[in-house]
Short mmCIF file of C-alpha atoms and ligand atoms in Angstrom, two decimals:
data_model
loop_
_atom_site.label_atom_id
_atom_site.label_comp_id
_atom_site.label_asym_id
_atom_site.label_seq_id
_atom_site.Cartn_x
_atom_site.Cartn_y
_atom_site.Cartn_z
CA MET A 17 106.80 127.02 108.78
CA LEU A 18 107.38 123.63 110.57
CA ARG A 19 105.67 121.02 109.12
CA ILE A 20 104.04 118.02 110.87
CA TYR A 21 103.30 114.89 108.58
CA MET A 22 100.67 112.50 109.62
CA ASP A 23 100.13 110.87 106.35
CA ALA A 24 102.41 107.93 106.56
CA SER A 25 99.70 105.53 105.04
CA ALA A 26 100.24 107.63 101.88
CA THR A 27 103.94 107.50 101.88
CA THR A 28 106.94 107.46 104.05
CA PRO A 29 110.46 109.13 103.51
CA LEU A 30 113.61 107.16 102.99
CA VAL A 31 115.83 106.95 106.16
CA PRO A 32 119.23 107.80 105.93
CA GLU A 33 120.48 104.10 106.10
CA VAL A 34 118.29 103.36 103.20
CA VAL A 35 119.81 106.12 100.98
CA GLU A 36 123.26 105.08 102.05
CA ALA A 37 122.75 101.25 100.99
CA MET A 38 121.26 102.40 97.41
CA ARG A 39 123.85 104.99 96.93
CA PRO A 40 126.71 102.66 95.15
CA TYR A 41 124.08 101.02 92.81
CA TRP A 42 123.20 104.50 91.00
CA MET A 43 126.75 105.15 89.94
CA GLU A 44 129.92 102.88 90.88
CA ARG A 45 127.65 99.70 91.03
CA PHE A 46 125.44 100.46 87.80
CA GLY A 47 125.59 97.27 86.28
CA ASN A 48 123.00 95.20 84.82
CA ALA A 49 122.06 92.32 86.88
CA SER A 50 121.38 90.11 83.87
CA SER A 51 125.29 90.79 82.53
CA ILE A 52 127.85 88.40 82.96
CA HIS A 53 130.71 90.41 83.32
CA LEU A 54 132.02 91.77 86.83
CA ASP A 55 129.44 94.91 86.74
CA GLY A 56 126.70 92.34 86.15
CA GLN A 57 128.09 90.18 88.75
CA GLN A 58 128.16 93.11 91.43
CA ALA A 59 124.67 94.02 90.61
CA ARG A 60 123.37 90.40 90.61
CA GLY A 61 125.20 89.67 94.12
CA ALA A 62 123.27 92.79 95.45
CA VAL A 63 119.88 91.66 94.06
CA ASP A 64 120.59 88.27 95.40
CA ARG A 65 121.30 89.73 98.82
CA ALA A 66 118.35 91.75 98.80
CA ARG A 67 116.15 88.55 97.96
CA ASP A 68 117.44 86.54 100.92
CA THR A 69 116.49 89.57 103.30
CA MET A 70 112.92 89.75 101.74
CA ALA A 71 112.70 86.10 102.26
CA ASP A 72 113.36 86.60 105.91
CA PHE A 73 110.91 89.48 106.15
CA PHE A 74 108.26 86.84 104.29
CA ASN A 75 109.33 83.74 106.00
CA CYS A 76 109.77 81.97 102.71
CA HIS A 77 112.48 80.70 100.22
CA ALA A 78 114.54 83.28 98.41
CA ALA A 79 113.18 81.54 95.07
CA GLU A 80 109.52 82.48 96.10
CA VAL A 81 110.19 86.45 96.32
CA VAL A 82 109.54 88.28 92.90
CA PHE A 83 110.90 91.98 92.75
CA ASN A 84 108.41 94.18 90.90
CA SER A 85 107.15 98.17 90.81
CA GLY A 86 105.38 98.02 93.83
CA GLY A 87 101.82 97.26 95.42
CA THR A 88 99.55 98.05 92.46
CA GLU A 89 101.73 95.52 90.29
CA GLY A 90 101.82 92.96 93.06
CA ASP A 91 98.01 93.07 93.49
CA ASN A 92 97.65 92.98 89.63
CA THR A 93 99.74 90.50 88.94
CA ALA A 94 97.97 88.19 91.54
CA LEU A 95 94.74 88.77 90.19
CA PHE A 96 95.28 88.76 86.43
CA GLY A 97 97.93 85.99 86.87
CA LEU A 98 95.90 83.49 88.61
CA LEU A 99 92.32 84.29 87.43
CA ARG A 100 90.69 82.78 84.04
CA PRO A 101 87.20 83.27 82.34
CA GLY A 102 84.76 81.41 84.20
CA ASP A 103 86.98 81.56 87.67
CA ARG A 104 85.43 83.11 90.57
CA LEU A 105 87.28 85.85 92.68
CA ILE A 106 86.52 86.44 96.45
CA THR A 107 87.50 89.54 97.75
CA THR A 108 86.37 92.05 99.97
CA ALA A 109 84.45 95.72 99.73
CA ILE A 110 87.34 97.52 101.41
CA GLU A 111 90.35 96.88 99.29
CA HIS A 112 92.48 99.31 97.86
CA SER A 113 91.72 100.25 94.16
CA ALA A 114 94.64 98.10 92.91
CA ILE A 115 92.41 95.27 93.61
CA MET A 116 88.96 96.94 92.99
CA GLU A 117 89.80 98.16 89.50
CA ALA A 118 91.46 94.74 88.64
CA ALA A 119 88.12 93.19 89.61
CA ALA A 120 86.42 95.37 87.43
CA ARG A 121 88.64 94.80 84.60
CA LEU A 122 88.34 90.98 85.23
CA ALA A 123 84.53 91.00 85.24
CA THR A 124 84.40 92.21 81.52
CA MET A 125 86.86 88.85 80.75
CA GLY A 126 84.42 86.57 82.55
CA VAL A 127 85.55 86.50 86.03
CA GLU A 128 82.85 87.27 88.34
CA THR A 129 83.71 88.63 91.59
CA THR A 130 82.12 88.40 95.36
CA PHE A 131 82.68 91.64 97.57
CA VAL A 132 82.55 90.61 101.27
CA ALA A 133 81.30 93.35 103.30
CA PRO A 134 83.00 94.39 106.33
CA ARG A 135 81.14 94.45 109.79
CA PRO A 136 80.49 98.06 110.99
CA THR A 137 83.82 97.98 113.08
CA GLY A 138 85.66 97.50 109.62
CA LEU A 139 86.64 93.84 110.07
CA ILE A 140 85.92 91.02 107.83
CA ASP A 141 84.52 87.92 109.40
CA PRO A 142 86.05 84.71 108.07
CA ALA A 143 82.97 82.93 108.24
CA ASP A 144 81.53 85.65 105.42
CA VAL A 145 84.39 84.56 103.27
CA GLU A 146 83.85 81.00 103.74
CA ALA A 147 80.25 81.47 102.93
CA ALA A 148 80.97 83.18 99.79
CA ILE A 149 83.12 79.97 98.49
CA ARG A 150 81.44 78.45 95.35
CA PRO A 151 82.63 76.16 92.77
CA HIS A 152 85.02 77.47 90.62
CA THR A 153 86.12 79.93 93.18
CA ARG A 154 89.92 80.26 92.20
CA LEU A 155 91.24 82.98 94.33
CA VAL A 156 90.51 84.81 97.52
CA SER A 157 92.38 88.22 98.13
CA VAL A 158 92.25 89.97 101.31
CA MET A 159 94.25 92.93 102.71
CA LEU A 160 96.26 92.63 105.77
CA ALA A 161 95.55 96.21 107.04
CA ASN A 162 93.13 98.56 105.75
CA ASN A 163 94.52 101.90 104.12
CA GLU A 164 91.93 104.08 105.50
CA THR A 165 91.19 102.59 108.83
CA GLY A 166 94.41 100.50 109.73
CA VAL A 167 92.16 97.83 111.01
CA LEU A 168 94.04 94.37 110.69
CA GLN A 169 92.00 91.58 109.01
CA PRO A 170 92.00 88.07 110.13
CA VAL A 171 94.16 86.71 107.42
CA GLU A 172 95.15 83.51 109.39
CA LYS A 173 91.75 82.49 110.15
CA ILE A 174 91.01 83.01 106.13
CA GLY A 175 94.14 81.00 105.21
CA GLU A 176 93.02 78.19 107.70
CA ILE A 177 89.59 78.02 105.82
CA ILE A 178 91.04 78.09 102.38
CA ALA A 179 93.40 75.14 103.48
CA ARG A 180 90.64 73.02 104.88
CA GLU A 181 88.66 73.98 101.60
CA ASN A 182 91.67 72.61 99.56
CA GLN A 183 92.08 69.53 101.31
CA GLN A 184 88.15 68.77 101.08
CA ILE A 185 88.70 69.13 97.09
CA THR A 186 91.68 66.90 96.98
CA ARG A 187 89.32 64.39 99.04
CA THR A 188 86.47 64.51 96.63
CA GLU A 189 88.33 64.67 93.66
CA THR A 190 85.39 64.27 90.93
CA GLY A 191 84.71 65.06 87.35
CA SER A 192 83.44 68.53 88.48
CA ALA A 193 86.04 69.20 90.94
CA PRO A 194 86.70 72.46 90.25
CA GLY A 195 90.55 72.52 91.36
CA ALA A 196 92.47 74.54 94.12
CA ILE A 197 91.80 77.79 95.75
CA TYR A 198 94.55 80.19 96.08
CA PHE A 199 94.96 82.93 98.57
CA HIS A 200 96.38 86.48 98.25
CA ILE A 201 97.10 89.08 100.66
CA ASP A 202 97.49 92.83 100.21
CA ALA A 203 100.19 93.38 102.94
CA VAL A 204 101.08 97.00 101.48
CA GLN A 205 99.78 98.67 104.74
CA GLY A 206 100.75 96.01 107.11
CA ALA A 207 104.43 95.27 105.97
CA GLY A 208 106.94 96.66 108.69
CA LYS A 209 103.86 97.43 111.37
CA VAL A 210 103.12 93.74 111.93
CA PRO A 211 105.17 90.81 111.54
CA LEU A 212 104.61 88.87 108.17
CA ASP A 213 104.63 85.36 108.06
CA VAL A 214 103.42 83.80 104.85
CA ARG A 215 103.73 80.23 106.05
CA ARG A 216 101.47 80.90 109.02
CA SER A 217 98.93 82.93 107.06
CA GLY A 218 98.84 80.28 104.50
CA CYS A 219 98.57 82.58 101.68
CA HIS A 220 99.90 81.36 98.11
CA LEU A 221 100.72 85.01 97.14
CA LEU A 222 101.55 88.37 99.11
CA SER A 223 102.38 92.06 98.07
CA VAL A 224 104.25 94.43 99.38
CA SER A 225 105.61 98.19 98.57
CA ALA A 226 108.66 99.48 99.72
CA HIS A 227 107.44 103.41 99.92
CA LYS A 228 105.07 102.61 102.89
CA MET A 229 108.12 101.13 105.02
CA HIS A 230 110.67 104.07 104.47
CA GLY A 231 111.93 102.48 101.33
CA PRO A 232 111.93 104.20 97.83
CA LYS A 233 108.78 104.57 95.57
CA GLY A 234 108.33 102.47 92.48
CA VAL A 235 109.58 99.20 93.96
CA GLY A 236 107.95 96.17 95.70
CA ALA A 237 107.86 92.65 95.99
CA LEU A 238 105.56 89.69 95.52
CA PHE A 239 105.83 86.55 97.19
CA VAL A 240 104.58 83.47 94.98
CA ARG A 241 104.63 80.30 97.15
CA ARG A 242 106.09 77.38 94.96
CA GLY A 243 104.27 75.73 92.60
CA THR A 244 101.40 78.50 92.62
CA PRO A 245 100.47 78.63 88.53
CA MET A 246 100.68 82.36 88.14
CA GLU A 247 101.09 83.62 84.90
CA PRO A 248 103.51 86.70 84.51
CA LEU A 249 101.94 90.24 83.99
CA LEU A 250 104.89 91.34 81.91
CA VAL A 251 106.64 89.24 79.56
CA GLY A 252 110.07 89.96 77.78
CA GLY A 253 113.46 88.87 79.10
CA GLY A 254 113.55 85.90 81.48
CA HIS A 255 114.19 87.92 84.74
CA GLU A 256 112.93 86.81 88.01
CA ARG A 257 112.84 83.24 86.98
CA ARG A 258 110.14 84.16 84.09
CA ARG A 259 107.39 85.64 86.71
CA ARG A 260 108.39 89.25 85.66
CA ALA A 261 110.21 90.83 82.97
CA GLY A 262 112.10 93.85 82.86
CA THR A 263 115.63 94.99 83.86
CA GLU A 264 115.48 94.77 87.87
CA ASN A 265 115.65 97.96 89.52
CA VAL A 266 118.93 97.46 91.51
CA PRO A 267 119.18 100.62 93.69
CA GLY A 268 115.47 100.28 94.45
CA ILE A 269 115.67 96.67 95.34
CA VAL A 270 118.52 97.03 97.49
CA GLY A 271 116.82 100.07 99.29
CA MET A 272 113.75 98.03 99.79
CA ALA A 273 115.54 95.21 101.29
CA LYS A 274 117.35 97.69 103.62
CA ALA A 275 114.06 98.95 104.71
CA ALA A 276 112.71 95.56 105.32
CA GLU A 277 115.69 94.86 107.79
CA LEU A 278 114.85 98.05 109.55
CA ALA A 279 111.42 97.32 109.68
CA MET A 280 112.30 93.82 111.17
CA LEU A 281 114.41 95.35 113.84
CA GLY A 282 111.71 97.80 114.60
CA LEU A 283 109.28 95.41 115.45
CA GLU A 284 111.23 94.06 118.14
CA ASP A 285 112.87 97.47 119.61
CA GLY A 286 109.78 98.73 121.10
CA SER A 287 109.09 101.44 118.74
CA ILE A 288 105.76 99.76 117.75
CA PRO A 289 104.09 100.13 121.13
CA ARG A 290 105.56 103.73 121.57
CA LEU A 291 103.76 104.49 118.48
CA ALA A 292 100.38 103.02 119.32
CA ALA A 293 100.66 104.95 122.58
CA LEU A 294 101.30 108.33 120.76
CA ARG A 295 98.43 107.22 118.49
CA ASP A 296 96.01 106.65 121.27
CA ARG A 297 97.00 110.02 123.05
CA LEU A 298 96.43 111.76 119.53
CA GLU A 299 93.24 110.03 119.08
CA ALA A 300 91.72 110.52 122.72
CA GLY A 301 92.81 114.26 122.29
CA ILE A 302 90.77 114.58 119.29
CA LEU A 303 87.89 112.77 120.62
CA ARG A 304 87.66 115.86 123.01
CA ILE A 305 86.24 117.53 120.19
CA PRO A 306 82.30 117.19 120.36
CA GLY A 307 80.51 115.59 117.51
CA SER A 308 83.84 113.13 116.51
CA GLY A 309 84.32 109.49 116.55
CA VAL A 310 86.47 106.74 115.59
CA ASN A 311 86.17 104.70 112.36
CA GLY A 312 87.14 101.16 112.97
CA VAL A 313 87.93 100.76 116.58
CA GLY A 314 85.10 98.49 118.09
CA ASP A 315 84.04 99.00 121.69
CA ARG A 316 85.77 98.34 125.19
CA ASP A 317 84.79 94.59 124.97
CA HIS A 318 85.55 94.05 121.34
CA PRO A 319 88.46 96.14 120.50
CA VAL A 320 89.35 95.84 116.87
CA PRO A 321 93.00 95.20 116.23
CA ARG A 322 94.84 98.09 114.23
CA VAL A 323 98.17 98.72 112.94
CA ALA A 324 99.83 100.84 115.62
CA ASN A 325 100.28 104.46 113.57
CA THR A 326 96.71 105.03 112.24
CA THR A 327 93.39 106.09 113.14
CA ASN A 328 90.29 107.52 111.26
CA ILE A 329 87.88 109.87 112.59
CA TRP A 330 84.60 111.80 111.76
CA PHE A 331 84.00 115.14 112.59
CA ASP A 332 80.18 116.16 112.52
CA HIS A 333 79.46 119.17 110.25
CA VAL A 334 82.66 119.21 108.61
CA GLU A 335 83.81 118.72 105.05
CA GLY A 336 86.83 116.27 105.18
CA GLU A 337 88.42 118.07 102.13
CA ALA A 338 87.97 121.38 103.58
CA LEU A 339 89.49 120.31 106.92
CA VAL A 340 92.36 118.50 105.16
CA ILE A 341 93.02 121.77 103.39
CA ALA A 342 92.61 124.01 106.82
CA LEU A 343 95.17 121.79 108.34
CA ASP A 344 97.73 121.95 105.31
CA LEU A 345 97.69 125.59 105.79
CA LYS A 346 98.42 125.08 109.45
CA GLY A 347 101.32 122.78 108.21
CA ILE A 348 99.91 119.35 109.12
CA ALA A 349 99.45 116.80 106.50
CA VAL A 350 96.73 114.30 106.53
CA SER A 351 94.33 112.55 104.15
CA GLY A 352 90.55 112.76 104.15
CA GLY A 353 88.60 109.62 103.42
CA SER A 354 87.36 110.71 99.88
CA ALA A 355 88.76 110.32 96.36
CA CYS A 356 88.38 112.59 93.54
CA HIS A 357 86.73 110.91 90.66
CA SER A 358 86.02 112.79 87.13
CA GLY A 359 85.84 116.07 89.17
CA ALA A 360 83.53 114.75 91.93
CA VAL A 361 84.48 114.17 95.51
CA GLU A 362 83.31 110.59 96.20
CA PRO A 363 83.10 109.46 99.69
CA SER A 364 85.30 106.62 100.76
CA HIS A 365 84.08 103.15 99.78
CA VAL A 366 85.46 101.55 102.91
CA LEU A 367 83.77 103.91 105.06
CA MET A 368 80.79 103.55 103.27
CA ALA A 369 80.93 99.52 103.35
CA MET A 370 81.20 99.95 107.14
CA GLY A 371 77.89 101.58 107.07
CA LEU A 372 78.84 105.10 107.45
CA ASP A 373 76.48 107.53 105.45
CA LYS A 374 77.74 109.50 102.72
CA THR A 375 78.09 112.84 104.87
CA ARG A 376 79.78 111.01 107.76
CA ALA A 377 82.31 109.22 105.28
CA ARG A 378 82.97 112.62 103.82
CA ALA A 379 83.66 114.08 107.31
CA SER A 380 86.29 111.54 107.99
CA LEU A 381 90.09 112.06 108.32
CA ARG A 382 92.87 109.59 108.43
CA PHE A 383 95.81 110.34 110.74
CA SER A 384 98.87 108.00 110.09
CA LEU A 385 101.97 108.97 112.07
CA LEU A 386 105.66 108.22 110.81
CA LYS A 387 107.89 106.22 113.05
CA SER A 388 109.92 109.29 113.95
CA ALA A 389 106.65 111.19 115.07
CA SER A 390 106.91 112.93 118.56
CA ASP A 391 105.04 114.06 121.63
CA ALA A 392 105.50 117.54 120.16
CA ASP A 393 103.74 116.33 116.74
CA VAL A 394 100.57 115.27 118.54
CA GLU A 395 100.53 118.52 120.87
CA CYS A 396 100.85 120.64 117.59
CA VAL A 397 97.93 118.94 116.03
CA LEU A 398 95.86 118.77 119.17
CA GLU A 399 96.29 122.42 119.43
CA ALA A 400 95.54 123.29 115.58
CA LEU A 401 92.67 120.68 115.05
CA PRO A 402 89.78 121.96 117.57
CA GLU A 403 90.20 125.50 116.16
CA ALA A 404 90.23 124.39 112.36
CA VAL A 405 87.08 122.01 113.03
CA LYS A 406 85.33 125.04 114.91
CA ARG A 407 85.91 127.45 112.09
CA LEU A 408 84.62 125.06 109.34
CA ARG A 409 81.57 124.22 111.51
CA GLU A 410 80.88 127.89 111.55
CA ILE A 411 80.78 128.30 108.00
CA SER A 412 79.54 125.00 107.30
CA PRO A 413 76.29 124.51 105.02
CA VAL A 414 76.44 120.94 106.59
CA ALA A 415 75.88 122.33 109.81
CA ALA A 416 73.38 124.99 108.78
CA GLY A 417 71.35 122.12 107.31
CA THR A 418 71.41 123.81 103.85
CA LEU A 419 73.04 121.10 102.13
CA GLY A 420 70.97 118.60 100.29
N1 PLP B 13 97.34 98.32 98.38
C1 PLP B 13 97.34 98.97 99.58
C2 PLP B 13 96.54 98.63 100.73
C3 PLP B 13 97.82 100.23 99.51
O1 PLP B 13 97.52 100.99 100.63
C4 PLP B 13 98.39 100.86 98.39
C5 PLP B 13 98.84 102.23 98.28
O2 PLP B 13 98.28 103.18 98.83
C6 PLP B 13 98.53 99.95 97.25
C7 PLP B 13 98.04 98.74 97.23
C8 PLP B 13 99.29 100.29 96.05
O3 PLP B 13 100.91 100.27 96.49
P1 PLP B 13 101.69 101.16 95.20
O4 PLP B 13 101.84 102.46 96.01
O5 PLP B 13 103.16 100.86 95.59
O6 PLP B 13 101.27 100.81 93.93
#
């Protein structure tokens, strides 16, 4: 059966150029980048070149790039590396679990967190972040693009607020001055879809993950602005200027850099507007199904910025997980807005925070297109989906009103 993959926000396949770039580093050039002999030097050279590419990707200095194992590690490092008992964290109610769970662990260590709620559109209002700042606020962590809705957050505005706040702190240096506020951006879902610029966004830390942008799984990078007092999460050898111990994953790092290079080209070759047009066509087609609507889109007068490949849609009287399975049986891969926690299907915390009720949150699906998506893929989904929704509604206890 021909399969159509519309779950690019979960992960993406490697592209041939990435595989080719990585290939020598599995076998012929297998050296440890810390070794001083020729084999080690070859590996070190590859890591250095990859670091330069990632510095271009972030618009930072090469020395500000720390290689790691992916988005979860980058997010954890930002939070655990900066926060100490008595500090306060501001984040949002729509972050990925890599931030939410880290915040929960930090709560047991005496770090209090304020979770800023999004507006019903899925957007975080920078004024709400500003209003949440208190003495001892040490870190603000806001995602660039939401992984469920694709909504792009106003990180530059938030960066400006933090910079302003930090200027005031320096000016009013008193005995009780709480110290600088640092800013972390989880850019895992934005990287490769919109340009990154750590200088413009005014962040001190920014995490990305290779597998969301056609690179390998289990490798990522964290931008750490020079002078940011971040303690390493992993200690051991002196790798990554003592900011992340562990032998470098040379093939992974090389693959991520190639993926970043291709992503930068892709931001300029018209592939993003093409993808947005395809996503819009898919969305418009799906919305012809009665009792459906988009989560995180705003309205005609106030459109909400989103990454080009994602749409999140609710279908009344449908159980999202059942629709994911029904589509899977038809060869279509998408994601539901729910997560399975200890056997119970919980509605998405993101959609709930946006004000959806549990039933609608459970009835929502995420469609996220690969860059290689075609008109034919969209046609196939538009053909299969109405029938799948209709069948589920016919047998749905939700539709029959028999669910409590
Ligand atoms: N942050 C966001 C917004 C994500 O979507 C993800 C993965 O889905 C992560 C962090 C975690 O990244 P990784 O899979 O590389 O650990």
